[in-house]
XYZ file of C-alpha atoms in Angstrom:
665
model
C 104.033 131.695 81.614
C 107.533 131.865 80.226
C 109.324 135.209 80.561
C 109.615 135.583 76.772
C 105.801 135.427 76.581
C 105.920 133.286 73.441
C 103.020 130.888 72.825
C 104.058 127.785 70.908
C 101.912 125.616 68.654
C 101.665 122.975 71.384
C 100.597 125.678 73.853
C 97.867 126.774 71.468
C 96.352 123.305 71.157
C 96.085 122.952 74.914
C 94.964 126.538 75.562
C 92.220 126.250 72.946
C 90.892 123.187 74.758
C 91.105 125.036 78.078
C 89.250 127.974 76.533
C 86.231 125.743 75.970
C 85.783 125.578 79.758
C 86.800 129.201 80.435
C 85.786 131.113 77.312
C 86.703 134.641 78.426
C 88.821 136.681 80.821
C 86.162 137.064 83.555
C 85.556 133.315 83.804
C 89.254 132.411 83.774
C 89.976 135.104 86.384
C 87.140 133.924 88.623
C 88.493 130.377 88.535
C 92.004 131.584 89.455
C 90.566 133.483 92.434
C 88.612 130.390 93.499
C 91.626 128.057 93.231
C 93.928 130.480 95.074
C 91.413 130.635 97.918
C 91.145 126.832 98.097
C 94.937 126.564 98.412
C 94.732 128.415 101.713
C 92.152 126.168 103.354
C 93.363 123.617 105.952
C 94.180 120.225 104.415
C 91.426 117.630 104.635
C 91.604 114.922 107.297
C 92.887 111.545 106.094
C 92.179 108.329 108.005
C 94.328 105.203 107.594
C 93.166 101.734 108.705
C 94.542 98.255 108.046
C 93.654 94.602 108.524
C 89.931 94.977 109.171
C 89.386 91.232 108.596
C 85.618 91.297 108.343
C 85.010 93.028 111.694
C 82.302 95.181 110.193
C 80.641 96.454 113.371
C 83.852 97.931 114.778
C 84.928 99.266 111.381
C 81.587 100.898 110.610
C 81.480 102.473 114.073
C 84.921 103.975 113.531
C 83.728 105.415 110.217
C 80.679 106.862 111.935
C 82.553 108.396 114.856
C 85.575 109.391 112.708
C 87.899 107.543 115.098
C 86.582 109.596 118.028
C 86.922 112.930 116.227
C 83.197 113.709 116.291
C 83.116 113.246 120.067
C 86.105 115.581 120.373
C 84.341 118.169 118.202
C 81.172 117.950 120.338
C 83.203 118.396 123.523
C 85.165 121.262 121.984
C 81.985 122.975 120.840
C 79.793 122.636 123.910
C 82.352 122.121 126.690
C 80.678 122.793 130.041
C 77.469 123.943 128.359
C 76.256 120.365 127.965
C 76.135 117.487 130.433
C 78.354 114.517 129.623
C 75.325 112.236 129.250
C 73.708 114.693 126.817
C 76.943 114.937 124.841
C 77.098 111.134 124.547
C 73.441 111.086 123.497
C 74.131 113.669 120.789
C 77.161 111.731 119.526
C 75.191 108.486 119.365
C 72.461 110.273 117.423
C 75.062 111.466 114.913
C 76.442 107.912 114.534
C 73.111 106.045 114.342
C 70.377 108.601 113.599
C 67.709 106.204 112.290
C 67.848 103.767 115.199
C 68.480 106.366 117.917
C 65.529 108.492 116.840
C 63.128 105.610 117.399
C 64.362 105.150 120.986
C 64.246 108.877 121.741
C 60.732 109.352 120.359
C 59.473 106.481 122.502
C 60.893 108.063 125.663
C 60.731 111.831 125.077
C 57.684 113.635 126.510
C 58.054 116.932 124.633
C 59.375 115.800 121.269
C 58.948 119.184 119.520
C 61.121 120.868 122.156
C 63.701 118.109 121.799
C 63.653 118.509 118.008
C 64.259 122.258 118.278
C 67.217 121.964 120.667
C 68.742 119.003 118.828
C 68.545 120.551 115.348
C 70.271 123.688 116.663
C 73.022 121.514 118.183
C 73.448 119.414 115.036
C 73.703 122.522 112.863
C 76.432 123.838 115.183
C 78.391 120.581 114.882
C 77.920 120.518 111.119
C 79.104 124.126 110.878
C 82.288 123.225 112.776
C 83.191 120.114 110.738
C 82.438 121.899 107.444
C 84.517 124.981 108.250
C 87.665 123.695 106.527
C 85.908 123.124 103.193
C 84.695 125.427 100.437
C 80.977 126.084 100.209
C 81.033 124.268 96.884
C 82.470 121.091 98.411
C 80.029 121.209 101.320
C 77.142 121.757 98.904
C 78.135 118.627 96.951
C 78.009 116.607 100.190
C 74.460 117.686 101.013
C 71.370 115.589 100.216
C 69.320 117.185 97.456
C 66.083 117.345 99.463
C 67.632 119.456 102.251
C 70.544 121.132 100.444
C 69.134 124.668 100.417
C 67.875 124.509 104.022
C 71.166 123.163 105.422
C 73.151 125.790 103.511
C 70.990 128.545 104.965
C 71.328 127.200 108.510
C 75.091 126.730 108.207
C 75.679 130.291 107.123
C 73.259 132.105 109.417
C 73.552 132.348 113.206
C 70.929 132.843 115.907
C 73.299 135.233 117.704
C 72.787 137.626 114.800
C 69.724 139.591 115.973
C 68.712 140.329 112.391
C 68.613 136.633 111.474
C 67.522 134.930 114.728
C 63.848 134.849 113.809
C 64.684 133.714 110.273
C 66.670 130.704 111.562
C 64.113 129.796 114.217
C 61.257 129.884 111.710
C 63.170 127.524 109.404
C 63.602 125.019 112.237
C 59.994 125.457 113.431
C 58.749 124.793 109.917
C 60.914 121.665 109.550
C 59.221 120.362 112.702
C 55.658 121.465 111.869
C 55.770 119.889 108.391
C 56.783 116.521 109.860
C 60.241 116.525 108.298
C 62.272 116.700 111.520
C 63.289 113.013 111.493
C 64.347 113.125 107.854
C 66.267 116.359 108.406
C 68.096 114.995 111.468
C 69.085 111.815 109.624
C 70.302 113.880 106.670
C 72.436 116.313 108.679
C 73.906 113.500 110.819
C 75.046 111.752 107.649
C 76.567 115.017 106.404
C 78.524 115.375 109.675
C 79.861 111.831 109.295
C 80.846 112.465 105.698
C 82.627 115.772 106.306
C 84.573 114.391 109.287
C 86.708 112.153 107.034
C 87.959 113.665 103.788
C 89.836 110.587 102.514
C 89.863 107.007 103.797
C 92.922 104.840 103.111
C 92.606 101.077 103.688
C 95.971 99.339 103.830
C 94.677 95.904 102.947
C 92.897 92.846 104.307
C 89.193 93.529 104.335
C 88.549 89.771 104.100
C 88.701 86.661 106.332
C 88.237 85.803 110.002
C 85.383 88.207 110.824
C 81.769 87.789 109.655
C 81.149 90.857 107.508
C 83.630 91.554 104.705
C 80.668 91.781 102.314
C 78.985 94.375 104.562
C 82.189 96.445 104.642
C 82.416 96.398 100.851
C 78.739 97.275 100.471
C 79.411 100.295 102.702
C 82.529 101.290 100.760
C 80.603 101.083 97.474
C 78.592 104.081 98.746
C 81.457 105.882 100.509
C 82.470 109.272 99.177
C 86.256 108.901 98.864
C 88.459 105.876 99.605
C 91.316 103.793 98.269
C 92.815 100.417 99.138
C 96.253 98.893 98.873
C 95.508 95.197 98.414
C 96.441 92.801 101.214
C 97.218 89.100 101.045
C 93.697 88.157 102.143
C 92.133 90.467 99.541
C 94.294 88.921 96.830
C 93.311 85.448 98.036
C 89.638 86.278 97.399
C 90.528 87.856 94.045
C 92.215 84.604 93.092
C 89.206 82.591 94.247
C 86.886 84.660 92.072
C 89.276 84.445 89.113
C 89.120 80.638 89.281
C 92.260 79.676 91.239
C 91.073 76.517 92.996
C 93.845 76.564 95.585
C 92.712 80.069 96.557
C 89.114 78.862 96.752
C 90.172 76.097 99.152
C 92.153 78.557 101.288
C 89.198 80.954 101.488
C 86.875 78.175 102.653
C 89.467 76.714 105.044
C 90.022 80.045 106.787
C 86.278 80.539 107.162
C 85.886 77.067 108.687
C 88.898 77.562 110.932
C 87.011 80.346 112.712
C 83.541 78.753 112.274
C 82.538 81.886 110.431
C 80.706 81.103 107.223
C 78.579 84.250 107.079
C 80.551 86.051 104.367
C 80.771 82.946 102.179
C 77.198 81.699 102.512
C 75.072 84.750 103.278
C 77.289 87.381 101.687
C 78.182 85.670 98.427
C 75.913 82.639 98.210
C 78.767 80.101 98.008
C 77.100 76.686 98.245
C 78.944 74.581 100.834
C 76.391 71.775 100.976
C 78.395 69.551 98.563
C 81.453 69.997 100.817
C 79.415 69.133 103.924
C 78.041 65.973 102.286
C 81.482 64.905 101.062
C 83.068 65.597 104.456
C 80.476 63.524 106.370
C 80.800 60.626 103.930
C 84.610 60.695 103.873
C 85.618 61.756 107.396
C 82.555 60.790 109.428
C 84.550 58.353 111.614
C 87.564 60.691 111.990
C 87.776 62.684 115.279
C 89.329 65.593 113.308
C 90.520 67.066 116.620
C 93.174 69.221 114.993
C 90.465 70.793 112.808
C 88.044 71.895 115.518
C 87.314 75.576 114.778
C 88.750 78.420 116.832
C 85.740 80.090 118.409
C 85.917 83.211 120.561
C 84.064 83.294 123.865
C 81.712 85.890 122.384
C 80.739 83.500 119.565
C 80.589 80.258 121.555
C 76.912 80.751 122.398
C 75.867 80.825 118.728
C 77.600 77.564 117.713
C 76.335 74.196 119.018
C 78.349 70.972 119.276
C 76.799 69.442 116.164
C 77.773 72.496 114.111
C 81.303 72.406 115.525
C 81.611 68.744 114.626
C 80.431 69.319 111.044
C 82.739 72.330 110.689
C 85.707 70.189 111.800
C 84.891 67.516 109.174
C 84.513 70.119 106.433
C 87.668 71.864 107.657
C 89.751 68.725 107.193
C 88.187 67.884 103.841
C 88.917 71.300 102.345
C 92.436 71.381 103.843
C 93.432 68.132 102.121
C 91.916 69.455 98.908
C 93.932 72.641 99.364
C 97.222 70.731 99.609
C 96.407 68.853 96.414
C 95.288 71.917 94.456
C 98.349 73.888 95.592
C 100.599 71.025 94.481
C 99.090 71.064 90.996
C 99.942 74.768 90.581
C 103.389 74.560 92.206
C 104.404 71.675 89.915
C 103.591 73.842 86.887
C 105.918 76.624 88.043
C 109.308 75.236 89.011
C 110.862 78.734 89.041
C 108.724 79.639 92.053
C 110.999 77.286 94.071
C 108.139 76.053 96.238
C 108.488 72.299 95.752
C 109.375 71.968 99.442
C 105.703 72.796 100.133
C 104.492 69.570 98.489
C 104.030 68.157 101.971
C 101.977 65.115 101.001
C 105.050 63.786 99.140
C 107.095 63.541 102.360
C 104.692 61.427 104.430
C 105.319 57.768 105.265
C 101.688 56.668 105.291
C 102.486 53.269 106.830
C 104.422 54.729 109.781
C 102.378 57.892 110.177
C 105.438 60.134 110.011
C 106.779 62.918 107.803
C 110.411 63.705 106.977
C 111.354 67.371 106.651
C 114.915 68.605 106.164
C 116.259 65.172 107.002
C 114.350 64.851 110.286
C 111.405 62.530 110.906
C 108.362 63.770 112.843
C 105.312 61.791 114.002
C 101.980 63.041 112.685
C 99.113 63.954 115.010
C 96.801 62.027 112.697
C 97.410 59.485 109.944
C 93.871 59.361 108.590
C 94.069 60.230 104.875
C 91.280 58.245 103.178
C 91.449 60.248 99.913
C 95.230 59.982 99.433
C 96.903 57.369 97.248
C 100.481 57.079 98.684
C 101.806 56.437 95.161
C 100.104 59.572 93.831
C 99.462 61.644 96.953
C 98.553 64.879 95.142
C 96.032 63.327 92.756
C 92.355 64.193 93.284
C 89.925 61.316 93.622
C 86.952 61.389 91.195
C 84.738 62.536 94.099
C 87.162 65.332 95.023
C 87.360 66.486 91.409
C 83.574 66.594 91.181
C 83.415 68.527 94.448
C 86.001 71.065 93.287
C 84.061 71.597 90.051
C 80.977 72.467 92.124
C 82.931 74.794 94.415
C 84.552 76.562 91.471
C 81.169 76.987 89.788
C 79.744 78.522 92.952
C 82.493 81.160 93.026
C 82.132 81.857 89.309
C 78.370 82.546 89.437
C 78.390 84.787 92.538
C 77.360 88.162 91.104
C 77.946 89.985 94.382
C 81.476 88.616 94.747
C 82.249 89.701 91.182
C 80.869 93.172 91.960
C 83.018 93.490 95.094
C 86.208 92.293 93.401
C 85.609 94.840 90.626
C 85.261 97.455 93.367
C 88.679 96.460 94.772
C 90.179 96.706 91.301
C 88.633 100.152 90.721
C 89.787 101.632 94.032
C 92.943 99.643 94.637
C 96.496 98.826 93.711
C 99.569 97.270 95.290
C 100.868 100.603 96.579
C 100.090 104.307 96.525
C 101.755 107.599 97.394
C 99.561 110.237 99.035
C 100.904 113.509 100.377
C 104.473 112.193 100.790
C 103.290 108.958 102.418
C 104.072 105.575 100.826
C 101.242 103.126 101.479
C 101.348 99.354 101.030
C 100.051 96.379 102.936
C 102.987 94.219 103.984
C 106.552 94.568 102.747
C 109.109 95.447 100.098
C 111.378 92.413 99.431
C 114.956 93.212 100.447
C 118.324 91.455 100.333
C 120.165 90.786 103.594
C 122.063 94.068 103.246
C 118.813 96.013 102.862
C 119.039 96.584 99.116
C 115.913 96.130 97.019
C 115.637 92.473 96.045
C 115.245 91.450 92.407
C 112.229 89.146 92.134
C 111.132 87.152 89.103
C 107.425 87.664 88.421
C 107.061 86.477 84.841
C 109.687 83.863 83.831
C 112.778 85.600 82.513
C 111.883 89.036 83.906
C 113.014 90.368 87.276
C 112.322 93.663 88.985
C 112.392 95.239 92.430
C 110.848 97.949 94.573
C 108.443 100.256 92.773
C 108.610 98.299 89.500
C 107.934 95.051 91.356
C 104.733 96.309 92.963
C 103.588 98.036 89.791
C 104.117 94.950 87.616
C 102.398 92.689 90.149
C 99.437 95.069 90.069
C 99.314 94.854 86.279
C 99.567 91.051 86.432
C 96.660 90.904 88.881
C 94.532 93.029 86.556
C 95.366 90.809 83.569
C 93.626 87.902 85.344
C 90.329 89.763 84.852
C 90.877 91.295 81.407
C 89.266 89.683 78.400
C 91.955 91.055 76.070
C 94.705 89.067 77.845
C 95.939 86.007 75.969
C 94.906 82.636 77.482
C 98.531 82.037 78.515
C 98.810 85.441 80.239
C 95.484 85.050 81.987
C 96.166 81.496 83.185
C 99.578 82.472 84.543
C 98.092 85.476 86.313
C 95.404 83.276 87.884
C 98.034 80.796 89.080
C 100.172 83.661 90.432
C 97.558 84.489 93.061
C 98.815 81.428 94.961
C 102.382 82.773 94.902
C 101.171 86.146 96.148
C 99.402 84.340 99.006
C 102.315 82.199 100.190
C 105.354 82.606 97.937
C 108.581 83.447 99.819
C 109.351 86.641 97.833
C 105.770 87.831 97.588
C 105.519 91.429 98.916
C 102.196 90.371 100.448
C 103.777 87.475 102.397
C 107.587 87.734 102.579
C 108.290 84.737 104.812
C 110.286 81.567 104.388
C 107.146 79.414 104.212
C 103.502 79.176 105.215
C 103.443 76.377 107.793
C 99.816 75.356 107.294
C 100.430 71.600 107.146
C 102.885 71.694 110.049
C 100.484 73.484 112.383
C 97.712 71.007 111.685
C 99.677 67.760 111.722
C 102.978 68.154 113.626
C 103.312 68.808 117.354
C 106.942 69.890 117.248
C 106.804 73.698 117.168
C 110.208 74.010 115.510
C 108.427 73.082 112.272
C 105.884 75.880 112.751
C 108.439 78.678 112.433
C 107.838 81.036 109.531
C 110.967 83.159 109.245
C 110.106 86.732 108.317
C 111.739 88.390 105.339
C 114.448 91.008 105.550
C 112.022 93.924 105.360
C 110.552 92.969 108.734
C 114.017 92.512 110.212
C 115.339 95.844 108.937
C 112.325 98.167 108.986
C 113.402 99.928 112.185
C 116.537 101.141 110.380
C 115.988 104.752 109.305
C 118.468 104.514 106.428
C 116.735 101.435 105.002
C 113.380 103.220 105.171
C 114.871 106.295 103.479
C 116.260 104.104 100.688
C 112.818 102.584 100.088
C 111.198 106.027 100.032
C 113.831 107.214 97.542
C 113.144 104.174 95.333
C 109.449 105.070 95.220
C 110.207 108.740 94.445
C 108.646 109.927 97.702
C 110.037 113.351 98.493
C 109.669 115.948 101.218
C 110.991 116.545 104.717
C 108.106 114.717 106.385
C 107.772 111.536 104.381
C 106.690 108.179 105.755
C 105.935 104.540 105.061
C 102.574 103.392 106.396
C 101.621 99.713 106.324
C 99.925 96.937 108.283
C 99.916 93.115 107.926
C 101.849 92.198 111.082
C 99.965 92.913 114.340
C 101.731 95.246 116.755
C 102.035 93.590 120.164
C 101.262 96.602 122.309
C 100.829 94.420 125.402
C 104.490 93.392 125.014
C 105.664 96.977 124.696
C 106.066 97.030 120.905
C 105.883 100.496 119.370
C 103.938 100.938 116.111
C 106.148 103.914 115.196
C 109.544 102.810 113.876
C 112.657 104.128 112.091
C 112.733 107.380 114.047
C 109.128 108.161 113.099
C 109.460 107.440 109.383
C 107.552 104.138 109.400
C 104.183 103.437 111.016
C 102.676 99.956 111.359
C 98.959 100.332 111.956
C 97.790 96.715 112.308
C 96.592 96.753 115.895
C 94.344 93.726 115.566
C 90.796 94.617 114.487
C 90.024 90.900 114.336
C 88.790 89.355 117.598
C 91.282 86.434 117.506
C 94.104 89.018 117.702
C 92.784 90.952 120.715
C 94.567 88.821 123.310
C 97.708 88.806 121.186
C 97.922 92.576 120.668
C 96.184 93.819 123.802
C 94.116 96.315 121.753
C 91.479 96.200 119.000
C 92.945 98.162 116.140
C 94.472 101.482 115.155
C 93.417 104.437 113.087
C 96.125 106.794 111.925
C 94.688 110.282 111.493
C 96.515 112.855 109.383
C 94.951 116.285 109.787
C 96.166 119.823 109.174
C 98.317 119.859 112.316
C 100.032 116.481 111.884
C 99.722 112.758 112.634
C 97.766 111.260 115.514
C 97.624 107.509 116.147
C 94.295 106.457 117.661
C 94.383 103.187 119.615
C 91.029 101.441 119.992
C 89.720 99.152 122.701
C 87.355 96.296 121.731
C 83.932 97.321 120.451
C 81.047 95.663 122.285
C 78.221 95.868 119.736
C 76.145 98.240 117.655
C 73.153 97.524 119.894
C 75.100 98.652 122.975
C 76.265 101.763 121.139
C 72.676 102.724 120.284
C 70.917 101.756 123.508
C 73.601 102.610 126.066
C 75.382 105.394 124.151
C 78.589 103.409 124.498
C 81.433 104.399 122.208
C 84.710 102.739 121.304
C 87.165 103.830 123.951
C 90.156 105.242 122.151
C 93.420 106.768 123.257
C 95.569 108.996 121.099
C 99.292 109.229 120.608
C 100.761 112.251 118.852
C 103.144 110.846 116.279
C 104.265 114.003 114.529
C 103.054 117.598 114.643
C 103.701 120.115 111.895
C 105.480 123.393 112.658
C 102.674 125.176 110.819
C 99.083 124.325 110.055
C 99.105 122.489 106.727
C 97.028 123.942 103.940
C 95.653 122.435 100.777
C 98.670 124.102 99.113
C 100.921 121.608 100.955
C 99.177 118.521 99.509
C 99.119 116.571 96.243
C 95.814 118.249 95.386
C 97.476 121.609 96.073
C 100.205 120.855 93.548
C 97.545 120.005 90.972
C 95.674 123.233 91.717
C 98.875 125.272 91.350
C 99.406 123.731 87.913
C 95.815 124.597 86.990
C 96.381 128.194 88.123
C 99.528 128.381 86.017
C 97.628 127.102 82.977
C 94.819 129.598 83.538
C 97.333 132.442 83.803
C 98.748 131.376 80.447
C 95.204 131.407 79.071
C 94.709 134.957 80.370
C 97.913 136.019 78.591
C 96.669 134.384 75.379
C 93.374 136.284 75.608
C 95.007 139.630 76.392
C 97.594 139.373 73.610
C 95.199 138.170 70.935
C 96.411 134.603 70.535
C 92.884 133.371 71.345
C 89.660 135.307 70.909
C 87.338 135.619 73.875
C 83.742 134.489 73.746
C 81.402 137.324 74.624
C 80.037 136.721 78.151
C 76.289 136.328 78.516
C 74.679 139.300 80.246
């Protein structure tokens, strides 16, 4: 409230609206007391992950175990009071209550005794993980059928002699009425939910692994999450929007890793026309350079015949990709990507290609669908095939649902609690200044405006009120975002797809990284980026992924004197040998930042049957000098504004500007 205590006409309009929610002094005062109390709770725990790449089993396990935090809570709570094997059994029950209960009931001789002990232990764990939240927030997290019972158990203790019998009778009755299994499943899910307050995904849910659709199904039910779109997410957005080059890339990447589960089982994309075309067109071609990359763990599930068919399909869709990309690139000369029209530079008689004035022999010169005079033109059969593929993407209801989910929860960047989040890079000039990039012809922008405008352009591809010209350009632009040199989701000199398939000489495979990747260890550069995005505070950071951190080579994920954290540790199996680990989770709790480094996850079955967990090690990145409260967060700033508004409302009531409603007795 201003010191002169005047209430202006604009104040009155707002305060009258506020009075509808808080119609008298007692209700407004109660809300102020409630909000002031919330400000002094510890801040909620945020988890940051990046580059999941379809590895759903590992990702879901990390959600369930809160990146090892639940195990730490169990150890903290029971310490030497519980054997290690019992602690692991309890943790596994919390992660997988449905499946674990079936195994326990088959082996346990005195199940009622087990129920009694276990429910007491689960209530203790739930009480600990819920202690940093208001009762109201905990109540909202509880399942309706057990809400009252869980609330009673959380707020009463057996060490209180007056309430011991009361608590024990509640638990005995849960067991005697046959509701023990349902209660255990419910409270385990509550523990999982309360262990992570906010989940941040820094891009790339899709590609390589088998379960992007399973991850998105899980997120559709998750209580609080956001995503900063990655290049692979945008590729799938483009495919759904109708960008045929993106559709080819999506299929090619799936075939490259012999992993068609997401496409076929997840989204019902019909690849039979591609298989038929590939066998008819490339049946006599060895296609050696297109044999899928299969991990040792997956080799048992793929037979030679399947590998052979995948190689044929892989080549067929790759050639189609080059042609479809060329059609888009030719329409947009200002993208300056004509050097990627690789089919134009081949001497089909000699079996060579000339790049930058140098001639290279090709690994293979079998191009039955290419007319050397018009190398980028689709044959009638290819055009018919692409029509079928496009139709399959357009009619996939589940894919449409999941892309809408990404649009609802995502953007190109976000700022949370003084942390700037984005997937890959911010285009920079050689001197580290923000680079001006042309998105729409005739309009350039940089930094924050660049990412914001790209986000708006992406959304226009799915909006019915966009003009046909706007929508078509936006759909084409997905290809630039995937592989354009100044794309903040790519930021390299080129994508050497053709070169890796067809040229042995590795000098042609080099993809020079943009200036952001060269300069991101410079603290001043990072500070300049944070300033450009209006990120303030003493402890501000950039957090992103995209480029795997090679831990096995000694690379540190924490850069720029602690101001930048790269959390792509290689969730995807193909990266495990390259990075030496199997992913990171960055955890930001009330005492600071902890980077959790994960070893490879064996399987969900092992986790349930053998009580195996993901082995994780932690690295303290930054600890706060004081325990952070809700008051120190973005939500805290919002609550302080609400308190200020409510105090103004109290003044208006007390000085007669607004009449109170009589409270109901």
